[in-house]
Coordinates of C-alpha atoms and ligand atoms in Angstrom, one line a residue:
C1155 CA 0.0 0.0 0.0
K1156 CA 2.7 2.4 0.9
E1157 CA 4.1 2.0 -2.6
A1158 CA 0.7 2.5 -4.3
T1159 CA 1.0 4.9 -7.2
C1160 CA -1.6 7.5 -6.7
A1161 CA -3.3 9.7 -9.3
T1162 CA -2.7 13.4 -8.6
N1163 CA -6.4 14.0 -8.1
Q1164 CA -6.4 11.3 -5.4
T1165 CA -3.5 12.7 -3.4
F1166 CA -3.5 15.1 -0.5
P1167 CA -1.0 17.9 -0.4
N1168 CA 2.3 17.3 1.4
Y1169 CA 1.5 19.7 4.2
F1170 CA -1.9 18.0 4.9
K1171 CA -2.2 16.4 8.3
F1172 CA -4.3 13.5 9.5
G1173 CA -5.4 12.8 13.1
V1174 CA -7.9 11.1 15.3
A1175 CA -9.9 12.5 18.2
T1176 CA -11.3 11.5 21.6
A1177 CA -12.7 13.4 24.6
S1178 CA -11.9 13.1 28.3
Y1179 CA -15.2 11.9 29.7
Q1180 CA -15.7 9.5 26.8
V1181 CA -12.4 7.6 27.3
E1182 CA -10.6 8.3 30.5
G1183 CA -12.6 6.7 33.3
A1184 CA -10.9 7.0 36.7
W1185 CA -13.8 9.3 37.5
N1186 CA -12.9 9.7 41.2
E1187 CA -9.2 8.8 41.3
D1188 CA -6.3 10.9 42.4
G1189 CA -8.3 13.9 43.5
K1190 CA -10.5 14.4 40.4
G1191 CA -13.6 16.4 41.1
E1192 CA -17.1 15.4 40.0
N1193 CA -18.3 16.8 36.7
I1194 CA -21.8 17.1 35.3
W1195 CA -21.6 13.8 33.4
D1196 CA -20.5 11.9 36.6
H1197 CA -23.4 13.6 38.4
L1198 CA -26.0 13.0 35.7
C1199 CA -25.1 9.3 35.2
H1200 CA -25.0 8.6 38.9
T1201 CA -28.2 10.4 39.9
N1202 CA -30.3 9.7 36.8
P1203 CA -29.0 6.5 35.2
D1204 CA -32.0 6.3 32.9
F1205 CA -30.7 9.3 31.1
V1206 CA -28.3 7.0 29.3
D1207 CA -29.8 4.3 26.9
D1208 CA -28.0 1.4 28.4
R1209 CA -27.8 2.9 31.9
S1210 CA -24.0 3.0 31.5
N1211 CA -21.6 5.7 32.4
G1212 CA -18.0 6.9 32.0
D1213 CA -16.8 5.7 35.4
I1214 CA -14.3 3.4 33.7
A1215 CA -15.0 4.0 30.0
C1216 CA -11.9 3.0 28.0
D1217 CA -9.7 3.4 31.1
S1218 CA -7.4 5.7 29.2
Y1219 CA -6.4 7.2 32.5
H1220 CA -4.4 4.0 33.1
K1221 CA -4.0 2.8 29.5
Y1222 CA -2.8 6.0 27.8
K1223 CA 0.4 4.2 26.6
D1224 CA -1.8 1.7 24.8
D1225 CA -3.6 4.6 23.2
V1226 CA -0.4 6.2 22.0
A1227 CA 0.7 2.8 20.6
M1228 CA -2.5 2.7 18.6
L1229 CA -1.9 6.2 17.3
K1230 CA 1.6 5.2 16.4
D1231 CA 0.3 2.1 14.4
L1232 CA -2.2 4.3 12.6
G1233 CA 0.6 6.7 11.7
V1234 CA -1.4 9.8 12.6
D1235 CA 0.3 13.2 12.5
F1236 CA -1.7 14.5 15.5
Y1237 CA -4.0 13.3 18.3
R1238 CA -6.9 15.5 19.4
F1239 CA -7.9 14.8 23.0
S1240 CA -9.6 16.9 25.7
L1241 CA -8.7 17.9 29.2
S1242 CA -11.0 17.1 32.1
W1243 CA -11.5 20.4 33.9
S1244 CA -12.5 18.8 37.2
R1245 CA -9.4 16.5 37.0
L1246 CA -7.2 19.6 36.8
I1247 CA -9.3 21.9 39.0
P1248 CA -11.6 19.8 41.1
L1249 CA -14.0 22.6 42.0
G1250 CA -13.6 24.4 38.7
L1251 CA -13.8 27.8 40.5
A1252 CA -11.4 30.6 39.7
G1253 CA -8.7 30.7 42.3
S1254 CA -9.5 27.2 43.7
P1255 CA -6.8 24.5 44.1
V1256 CA -5.1 22.8 41.1
N1257 CA -4.8 19.0 41.3
Q1258 CA -1.2 18.1 40.7
A1259 CA -2.1 14.4 39.9
G1260 CA -4.2 15.7 37.0
I1261 CA -1.4 17.9 35.7
D1262 CA 0.9 14.9 35.9
Y1263 CA -1.5 12.7 33.9
Y1264 CA -1.7 15.0 31.0
K1265 CA 2.0 15.8 31.1
N1266 CA 2.7 12.1 30.9
L1267 CA 0.3 11.7 28.0
I1268 CA 1.7 14.6 26.1
Q1269 CA 5.3 13.4 26.7
E1270 CA 4.4 10.0 25.4
L1271 CA 2.9 11.6 22.3
V1272 CA 6.0 13.8 21.8
N1273 CA 8.3 10.8 22.2
N1274 CA 6.4 9.1 19.4
N1275 CA 6.4 12.1 17.2
I1276 CA 2.6 12.7 17.4
E1277 CA 1.5 16.3 17.8
P1278 CA -1.0 17.0 20.5
L1279 CA -4.1 19.1 19.5
V1280 CA -5.8 19.9 22.8
T1281 CA -9.5 20.7 23.4
I1282 CA -9.8 22.6 26.7
F1283 CA -13.5 21.9 27.1
H1284 CA -15.4 18.9 25.7
W1285 CA -18.6 19.0 27.8
D1286 CA -17.5 17.7 31.2
L1287 CA -18.2 20.9 33.3
P1288 CA -17.2 20.6 37.0
E1289 CA -20.3 19.9 39.0
T1290 CA -19.6 22.8 41.4
L1291 CA -19.8 25.2 38.5
Q1292 CA -23.1 23.8 37.5
E1293 CA -24.3 24.4 41.0
Y1294 CA -23.4 28.0 40.3
G1295 CA -25.6 27.9 37.2
G1296 CA -23.2 26.6 34.6
F1297 CA -22.5 28.6 31.4
P1298 CA -25.7 30.7 31.6
N1299 CA -24.1 32.3 34.6
P1300 CA -21.8 35.2 33.4
E1301 CA -19.3 34.4 36.2
S1302 CA -18.3 31.2 34.3
E1303 CA -16.2 33.4 32.0
E1304 CA -13.9 34.1 34.9
H1305 CA -13.7 30.4 35.9
F1306 CA -12.9 29.5 32.3
A1307 CA -10.2 32.1 32.0
Y1308 CA -8.6 30.8 35.2
Y1309 CA -8.7 27.2 33.9
A1310 CA -7.3 28.2 30.5
R1311 CA -4.4 30.0 32.2
V1312 CA -3.6 26.9 34.2
V1313 CA -3.7 24.8 31.1
F1314 CA -1.5 27.1 28.9
E1315 CA 1.0 27.5 31.8
N1316 CA 1.4 23.8 32.4
F1317 CA 1.1 22.3 28.9
G1318 CA 1.9 25.2 26.5
D1319 CA 5.5 24.3 26.1
S1320 CA 4.6 21.1 24.2
V1321 CA 1.1 21.9 23.0
K1322 CA 0.9 24.4 20.0
Y1323 CA -2.7 23.8 18.9
W1324 CA -5.6 24.6 21.1
L1325 CA -9.4 24.4 20.8
T1326 CA -11.2 26.3 23.6
F1327 CA -14.6 24.7 23.2
N1328 CA -15.9 21.6 21.4
E1329 CA -19.3 22.1 19.8
P1330 CA -20.5 25.0 21.8
L1331 CA -23.9 24.6 20.0
Q1332 CA -24.3 21.3 21.8
T1333 CA -23.2 22.6 25.2
C1334 CA -25.8 25.3 25.1
H1335 CA -28.6 24.0 22.8
E1336 CA -28.6 20.3 23.9
G1337 CA -27.3 21.0 27.5
Y1338 CA -29.5 24.0 28.4
G1339 CA -32.0 24.3 25.6
I1340 CA -33.5 20.9 24.8
G1341 CA -31.9 18.8 27.6
F1342 CA -30.4 16.0 25.4
T1343 CA -27.0 16.3 27.1
A1344 CA -25.8 17.2 30.6
P1345 CA -26.8 19.1 32.6
G1346 CA -30.1 18.3 30.8
Y1347 CA -32.0 21.7 31.2
K1348 CA -34.9 22.6 28.9
S1349 CA -34.8 26.3 28.6
S1350 CA -34.8 26.8 24.9
G1351 CA -34.7 30.3 23.6
L1352 CA -33.8 31.6 27.1
A1353 CA -31.0 30.1 29.2
E1354 CA -29.5 28.6 26.1
Y1355 CA -28.9 32.2 24.7
K1356 CA -27.4 33.2 28.0
C1357 CA -25.1 30.1 27.8
T1358 CA -23.8 31.0 24.4
H1359 CA -23.3 34.6 25.3
T1360 CA -21.0 33.8 28.2
L1361 CA -19.3 30.9 26.4
I1362 CA -18.3 33.2 23.5
K1363 CA -16.9 35.7 25.9
A1364 CA -15.1 32.9 27.8
H1365 CA -13.6 31.8 24.5
A1366 CA -12.4 35.4 23.7
R1367 CA -11.0 35.7 27.2
A1368 CA -9.0 32.6 26.8
Y1369 CA -7.7 33.8 23.5
H1370 CA -6.6 37.1 25.0
V1371 CA -5.0 35.4 27.9
Y1372 CA -3.0 33.3 25.4
D1373 CA -2.1 36.5 23.4
E1374 CA -1.1 38.6 26.4
E1375 CA 0.6 36.0 28.6
F1376 CA 1.8 33.1 26.5
R1377 CA 1.9 33.6 22.7
T1378 CA 5.3 35.3 22.5
Q1379 CA 7.0 32.5 24.3
Q1380 CA 4.9 29.5 23.2
Q1381 CA 4.1 30.5 19.6
G1382 CA 0.9 28.4 19.3
Y1383 CA -2.5 28.7 17.8
V1384 CA -5.9 29.0 19.4
G1385 CA -9.4 28.3 17.9
I1386 CA -12.8 26.9 18.7
A1387 CA -14.6 24.0 17.1
P1388 CA -18.3 24.7 16.4
D1389 CA -20.4 22.0 14.6
T1390 CA -23.1 22.1 12.0
Y1391 CA -24.8 20.0 9.4
W1392 CA -24.6 21.0 5.8
Y1393 CA -28.1 22.5 5.2
E1394 CA -29.2 22.0 1.6
P1395 CA -32.1 23.9 0.3
A1396 CA -35.0 21.5 -0.4
S1397 CA -35.8 23.4 -3.6
G1398 CA -34.4 26.2 -5.7
S1399 CA -37.0 28.6 -4.3
V1400 CA -35.7 31.8 -2.7
S1401 CA -37.5 31.0 0.6
D1402 CA -35.9 27.6 0.9
Q1403 CA -32.5 29.0 0.1
E1404 CA -33.0 31.7 2.7
A1405 CA -34.1 29.0 5.2
A1406 CA -30.9 26.9 4.6
E1407 CA -28.7 30.0 5.0
R1408 CA -30.6 30.9 8.2
A1409 CA -30.0 27.4 9.6
L1410 CA -26.3 27.7 8.9
Q1411 CA -26.2 31.1 10.6
F1412 CA -28.2 29.8 13.6
T1413 CA -25.8 26.9 14.1
Y1414 CA -22.2 27.6 12.9
G1415 CA -22.7 31.4 12.5
W1416 CA -24.0 31.7 16.1
F1417 CA -20.4 31.2 17.2
A1418 CA -18.3 31.9 14.2
N1419 CA -19.8 35.3 13.3
P1420 CA -19.0 36.9 16.7
I1421 CA -15.5 35.4 16.6
F1422 CA -14.8 36.3 13.0
N1423 CA -16.8 39.5 12.6
G1424 CA -17.6 40.6 16.1
N1425 CA -21.4 40.0 16.6
Y1426 CA -24.2 37.4 16.2
P1427 CA -25.4 36.9 12.7
S1428 CA -27.8 39.8 11.8
V1429 CA -30.5 37.3 10.9
M1430 CA -30.4 36.0 14.5
I1431 CA -30.4 39.4 16.1
E1432 CA -33.2 40.7 13.9
R1433 CA -35.4 37.6 14.3
I1434 CA -34.9 37.1 18.0
D1435 CA -35.3 40.9 18.8
E1436 CA -38.5 41.0 16.8
R1437 CA -40.0 37.8 18.2
S1438 CA -39.1 38.8 21.8
K1439 CA -40.9 42.1 21.3
L1440 CA -44.0 40.4 19.9
Q1441 CA -43.9 38.1 22.9
G1442 CA -44.0 41.0 25.3
F1443 CA -40.4 41.0 26.5
A1444 CA -38.9 44.3 27.5
S1445 CA -35.7 43.4 25.8
S1446 CA -34.4 40.8 23.4
R1447 CA -34.0 37.2 24.6
L1448 CA -30.7 37.3 22.7
P1449 CA -28.3 39.2 24.9
K1450 CA -26.4 42.1 23.4
F1451 CA -22.6 42.5 23.2
T1452 CA -21.5 46.0 24.0
D1453 CA -19.3 47.8 21.4
E1454 CA -16.2 47.0 23.6
E1455 CA -17.2 43.4 23.7
V1456 CA -17.6 43.2 19.9
E1457 CA -14.1 44.6 19.5
Y1458 CA -12.8 42.2 22.2
I1459 CA -14.4 39.1 20.6
K1460 CA -13.7 39.9 17.0
G1461 CA -10.6 38.2 15.5
T1462 CA -10.1 35.7 18.4
H1463 CA -9.2 32.8 16.1
D1464 CA -5.9 31.6 14.5
F1465 CA -7.8 29.1 12.2
L1466 CA -11.3 27.9 11.6
A1467 CA -12.4 24.5 12.9
I1468 CA -15.4 22.5 12.0
N1469 CA -17.0 19.3 13.3
A1470 CA -19.2 17.9 10.6
Y1471 CA -20.9 14.5 10.1
S1472 CA -24.0 14.9 8.0
T1473 CA -26.5 16.9 5.9
L1474 CA -30.2 17.9 6.2
Y1475 CA -32.6 19.3 3.6
V1476 CA -34.2 22.6 4.6
Q1477 CA -37.6 23.9 3.8
A1478 CA -39.0 27.3 4.6
K1479 CA -41.8 27.2 7.1
E1480 CA -44.9 29.3 7.7
E1481 CA -44.1 32.0 10.2
E1482 CA -45.4 30.9 13.7
V1483 CA -48.4 32.9 14.7
D1484 CA -48.3 31.6 18.3
T1485 CA -46.0 34.2 19.8
A1486 CA -46.3 32.3 23.1
V1487 CA -44.0 29.6 21.8
I1488 CA -40.5 30.5 23.1
S1489 CA -37.8 28.3 21.6
Y1490 CA -34.7 28.4 19.5
D1491 CA -36.5 26.2 17.0
S1492 CA -39.3 28.7 16.5
D1493 CA -36.8 31.6 16.4
L1494 CA -35.0 29.7 13.6
N1495 CA -38.3 28.5 12.0
V1496 CA -37.3 26.0 9.4
D1497 CA -38.3 22.4 8.5
T1498 CA -35.5 19.9 8.1
F1499 CA -35.4 16.3 6.9
F1500 CA -33.2 13.6 5.5
D1501 CA -33.7 12.1 2.1
D1502 CA -34.9 8.5 2.5
S1503 CA -32.3 7.3 0.1
W1504 CA -29.4 8.5 2.3
E1505 CA -27.6 5.6 4.0
E1506 CA -28.3 5.3 7.7
S1507 CA -25.8 4.9 10.5
A1508 CA -26.4 3.7 14.1
S1509 CA -27.2 7.3 15.1
S1510 CA -30.6 8.6 14.3
W1511 CA -29.2 12.1 13.6
L1512 CA -26.5 10.9 11.2
R1513 CA -27.0 9.9 7.6
V1514 CA -24.1 9.4 5.1
V1515 CA -24.1 12.3 2.7
P1516 CA -20.5 12.8 1.5
W1517 CA -21.2 15.6 -1.0
G1518 CA -22.5 17.7 1.9
M1519 CA -18.9 17.9 3.2
R1520 CA -17.7 19.6 0.0
K1521 CA -20.5 22.1 0.0
L1522 CA -20.0 22.9 3.7
L1523 CA -16.3 23.5 3.2
N1524 CA -17.0 25.8 0.3
W1525 CA -19.6 27.7 2.3
L1526 CA -17.2 28.1 5.3
S1527 CA -14.4 29.3 3.0
K1528 CA -16.6 31.9 1.3
T1529 CA -18.4 33.0 4.4
Y1530 CA -15.4 33.5 6.6
N1531 CA -13.0 34.9 4.0
H1532 CA -10.9 31.9 3.0
P1533 CA -9.4 31.0 6.4
E1534 CA -7.2 28.0 7.1
I1535 CA -9.7 25.2 8.0
F1536 CA -9.2 22.2 10.3
I1537 CA -11.8 19.4 10.2
T1538 CA -11.7 18.6 13.8
E1539 CA -14.3 15.8 13.7
N1540 CA -15.9 13.6 11.1
G1541 CA -16.9 9.9 11.3
V1542 CA -19.8 7.5 11.4
S1543 CA -21.4 5.0 13.9
D1544 CA -22.4 1.4 13.6
T1545 CA -23.4 -1.2 16.2
G1546 CA -20.0 -2.9 16.3
G1547 CA -17.8 -5.5 14.6
L1548 CA -14.3 -5.5 13.2
N1549 CA -15.2 -5.7 9.5
D1550 CA -16.6 -2.2 9.3
D1551 CA -16.8 -1.8 5.6
R1552 CA -19.4 0.9 5.9
R1553 CA -17.0 3.0 8.0
I1554 CA -14.3 2.5 5.3
N1555 CA -16.8 3.7 2.6
Y1556 CA -17.8 6.7 4.8
Y1557 CA -14.2 7.8 5.2
R1558 CA -13.3 7.2 1.6
E1559 CA -16.3 9.2 0.3
Y1560 CA -16.0 12.0 2.8
L1561 CA -12.2 12.3 2.3
S1562 CA -12.8 12.3 -1.5
N1563 CA -15.0 15.3 -1.1
V1564 CA -12.5 17.0 1.2
L1565 CA -9.9 16.5 -1.5
E1566 CA -12.1 18.0 -4.2
A1567 CA -12.7 21.0 -2.0
I1568 CA -9.0 21.5 -1.8
L1569 CA -7.9 20.6 -5.3
D1570 CA -10.8 21.7 -7.4
D1571 CA -12.4 24.5 -5.3
G1572 CA -9.3 26.0 -3.7
V1573 CA -10.5 25.6 -0.1
N1574 CA -7.6 25.8 2.4
V1575 CA -8.2 22.7 4.4
T1576 CA -5.0 21.6 6.2
R1577 CA -6.1 19.0 8.7
Y1578 CA -8.6 16.1 9.0
T1579 CA -9.6 14.4 12.2
A1580 CA -11.4 11.1 12.3
W1581 CA -13.9 10.6 15.2
S1582 CA -12.9 8.4 16.9
L1583 CA -9.7 6.6 17.8
M1584 CA -11.7 3.9 19.6
D1585 CA -15.2 3.0 20.6
N1586 CA -16.1 5.0 23.7
F1587 CA -18.9 6.4 25.9
E1588 CA -21.3 7.9 23.4
W1589 CA -23.0 10.3 25.9
A1590 CA -26.8 9.6 26.2
R1591 CA -26.4 6.6 23.8
G1592 CA -23.9 5.0 26.2
Y1593 CA -22.0 2.2 24.6
T1594 CA -24.7 1.3 22.0
E1595 CA -23.2 3.4 19.2
K1596 CA -19.6 2.7 18.0
Y1597 CA -17.5 5.3 16.3
G1598 CA -14.0 3.8 16.8
L1599 CA -11.3 2.8 14.4
Y1600 CA -10.4 0.4 17.2
S1601 CA -13.0 -1.6 19.1
V1602 CA -12.8 -1.8 22.9
N1603 CA -14.2 -4.8 24.9
F1604 CA -16.1 -3.0 27.7
D1605 CA -17.0 -6.4 29.4
D1606 CA -13.3 -7.0 30.0
P1607 CA -11.8 -5.1 33.0
G1608 CA -8.6 -4.8 31.0
R1609 CA -10.5 -2.9 28.3
P1610 CA -8.5 -4.6 25.5
R1611 CA -8.5 -2.7 22.1
T1612 CA -8.6 -4.4 18.7
S1613 CA -8.1 -2.8 15.4
K1614 CA -11.0 -2.7 12.9
A1615 CA -10.7 -2.9 9.1
S1616 CA -11.2 0.9 9.1
A1617 CA -8.0 1.3 11.1
S1618 CA -5.9 -0.3 8.4
Y1619 CA -7.7 1.6 5.7
Y1620 CA -7.1 4.9 7.5
S1621 CA -3.5 4.2 8.1
S1622 CA -2.9 3.4 4.5
V1623 CA -4.6 6.7 3.5
I1624 CA -2.2 8.5 5.9
S1625 CA 1.0 6.8 4.8
S1626 CA 0.2 7.2 1.1
K1627 CA -1.7 10.5 1.4
C1628 CA -3.8 8.8 -1.2
L1629 CA -7.4 7.6 -1.3
V1630 CA -6.4 4.0 -1.9
D1631 CA -9.2 1.7 -2.8
N1632 CA -8.0 -1.6 -1.6
C1633 CA -5.3 -2.3 1.0
E1634 CA -4.7 -5.8 2.2
Ligands
GBH2498 C1 -19.9 14.9 18.4 O1 -21.2 15.5 18.4 C2 -19.2 15.0 19.7 O2 -18.3 16.1 19.7 C3 -18.5 13.8 20.1 O3 -18.2 13.9 21.5 C4 -19.4 12.6 19.8 O4 -19.0 11.4 20.4 C5 -19.6 12.5 18.3 O5 -20.1 13.7 17.8 C6 -20.5 11.4 17.9 O6 -21.8 11.7 18.3 O7 -30.6 13.0 18.8 O8 -30.3 12.6 21.2 O9 -29.0 11.3 19.6 C7 -21.9 15.5 17.2 C8 -23.1 16.4 17.3 C9 -24.4 15.6 19.2 C10 -25.4 16.2 17.1 C11 -25.6 14.7 19.4 C12 -26.5 15.3 17.3 C13 -27.9 14.2 18.7 C14 -28.4 13.8 20.1 N1 -24.2 15.7 17.7 N2 -26.8 15.1 18.7 S1 -29.7 12.6 19.9

């Protein structure tokens, strides 16, 4: 495979980097070891086990806290250029609060992991927050509480200070849309609040300010010495207009602005997308609110937030068709969905995965990359997550097809459309705790036996496929 001759239109540029991703709560386990504090996923799983389909939790997960050397050996076998993993806030700062004690054992764990990566020539790409908020901070209200900006800034400083010598690529937040919309809006993820159109807007407001704060902390205190790069990883579907009608096209653009643009527009251009501001202001007024449910950034905040990115990151898995919807007459309905007001659906012919929200639509990736490039003025783009679920098994041909087809669309975006994509990250290195779906949906290139206390890992067919893509930089068809 390594010698495979590859057509130019099948070959990734030399500078292109491949990686895989995981997240702390999904893989680490050791939920109460060595001084780690409780986080909102520990709390939710322990107090409300029915929240998770198979009543499982991340107490042990893949046991990466003890088996990180095995993980790095897998990364080495894959031949990845980088490993994207996240830090557990409550492992590092058990209470999460600004000024509260730092847990040295937590620092040591990540230092060891990073050292092991560096020894094996694998670059760390670190997510500072991937959903596992310290429970104490949730008791203070979580991200809807404006104080959380201060707590996050403290956390980010601890992290840059301790790991910034070796870590040059940082993501402040993974999928802020899910933290706020699913966490505080519709309650699909921890902490499970249902305050759509209200607390969820307060959540994003503070989260965006917290991102900007962390970026400035890096700029002012660490950048000169550490010379790294900081971004954020929002997620979105590609939203394809269901017809050529102007109203469907507007609806699709509105959906992109209400998901990706909600975060990227403030960070790239200084404020929420105007379509969000206008619609939510107007609907709030009709509903009798004295001021908009979407909080306002002051002029100083706009300036402070604008430009707090060194690259653009995107987590993308799938596509939805979008249709314009009659404007709601019932002004009593307060929700993000009614503020957005579109109908979305999958095409029946699109291949299913094990996740109800994910259908296989490779061409959506190319369209999305083009939209991002055009909308945000041709930035450097990192794909920080992309992948597909099944229900298990080592002969995961459908995962191989998914990666081949999606990567082929990434390549077309680069070679034919001139989009500046420089990194691709497969989700995930190994099967892990899939949040509310527990261990029922598998995304790994490696399988993990969760019935065995040793949590042995076994490579799937997709692992050898991906490693041959990496070593050849080519979309090889068959690799034995
Ligand atoms: C990513 O979220 C996450 O970053 C990662 O941690 C996760 O493991 C991976 O994807 C695979 O899911 O309809 O109740 O099933 C992707 C964004 C989050 C959007 C879950 C859809 C559906 C919840 N998705 N959400 S549900």
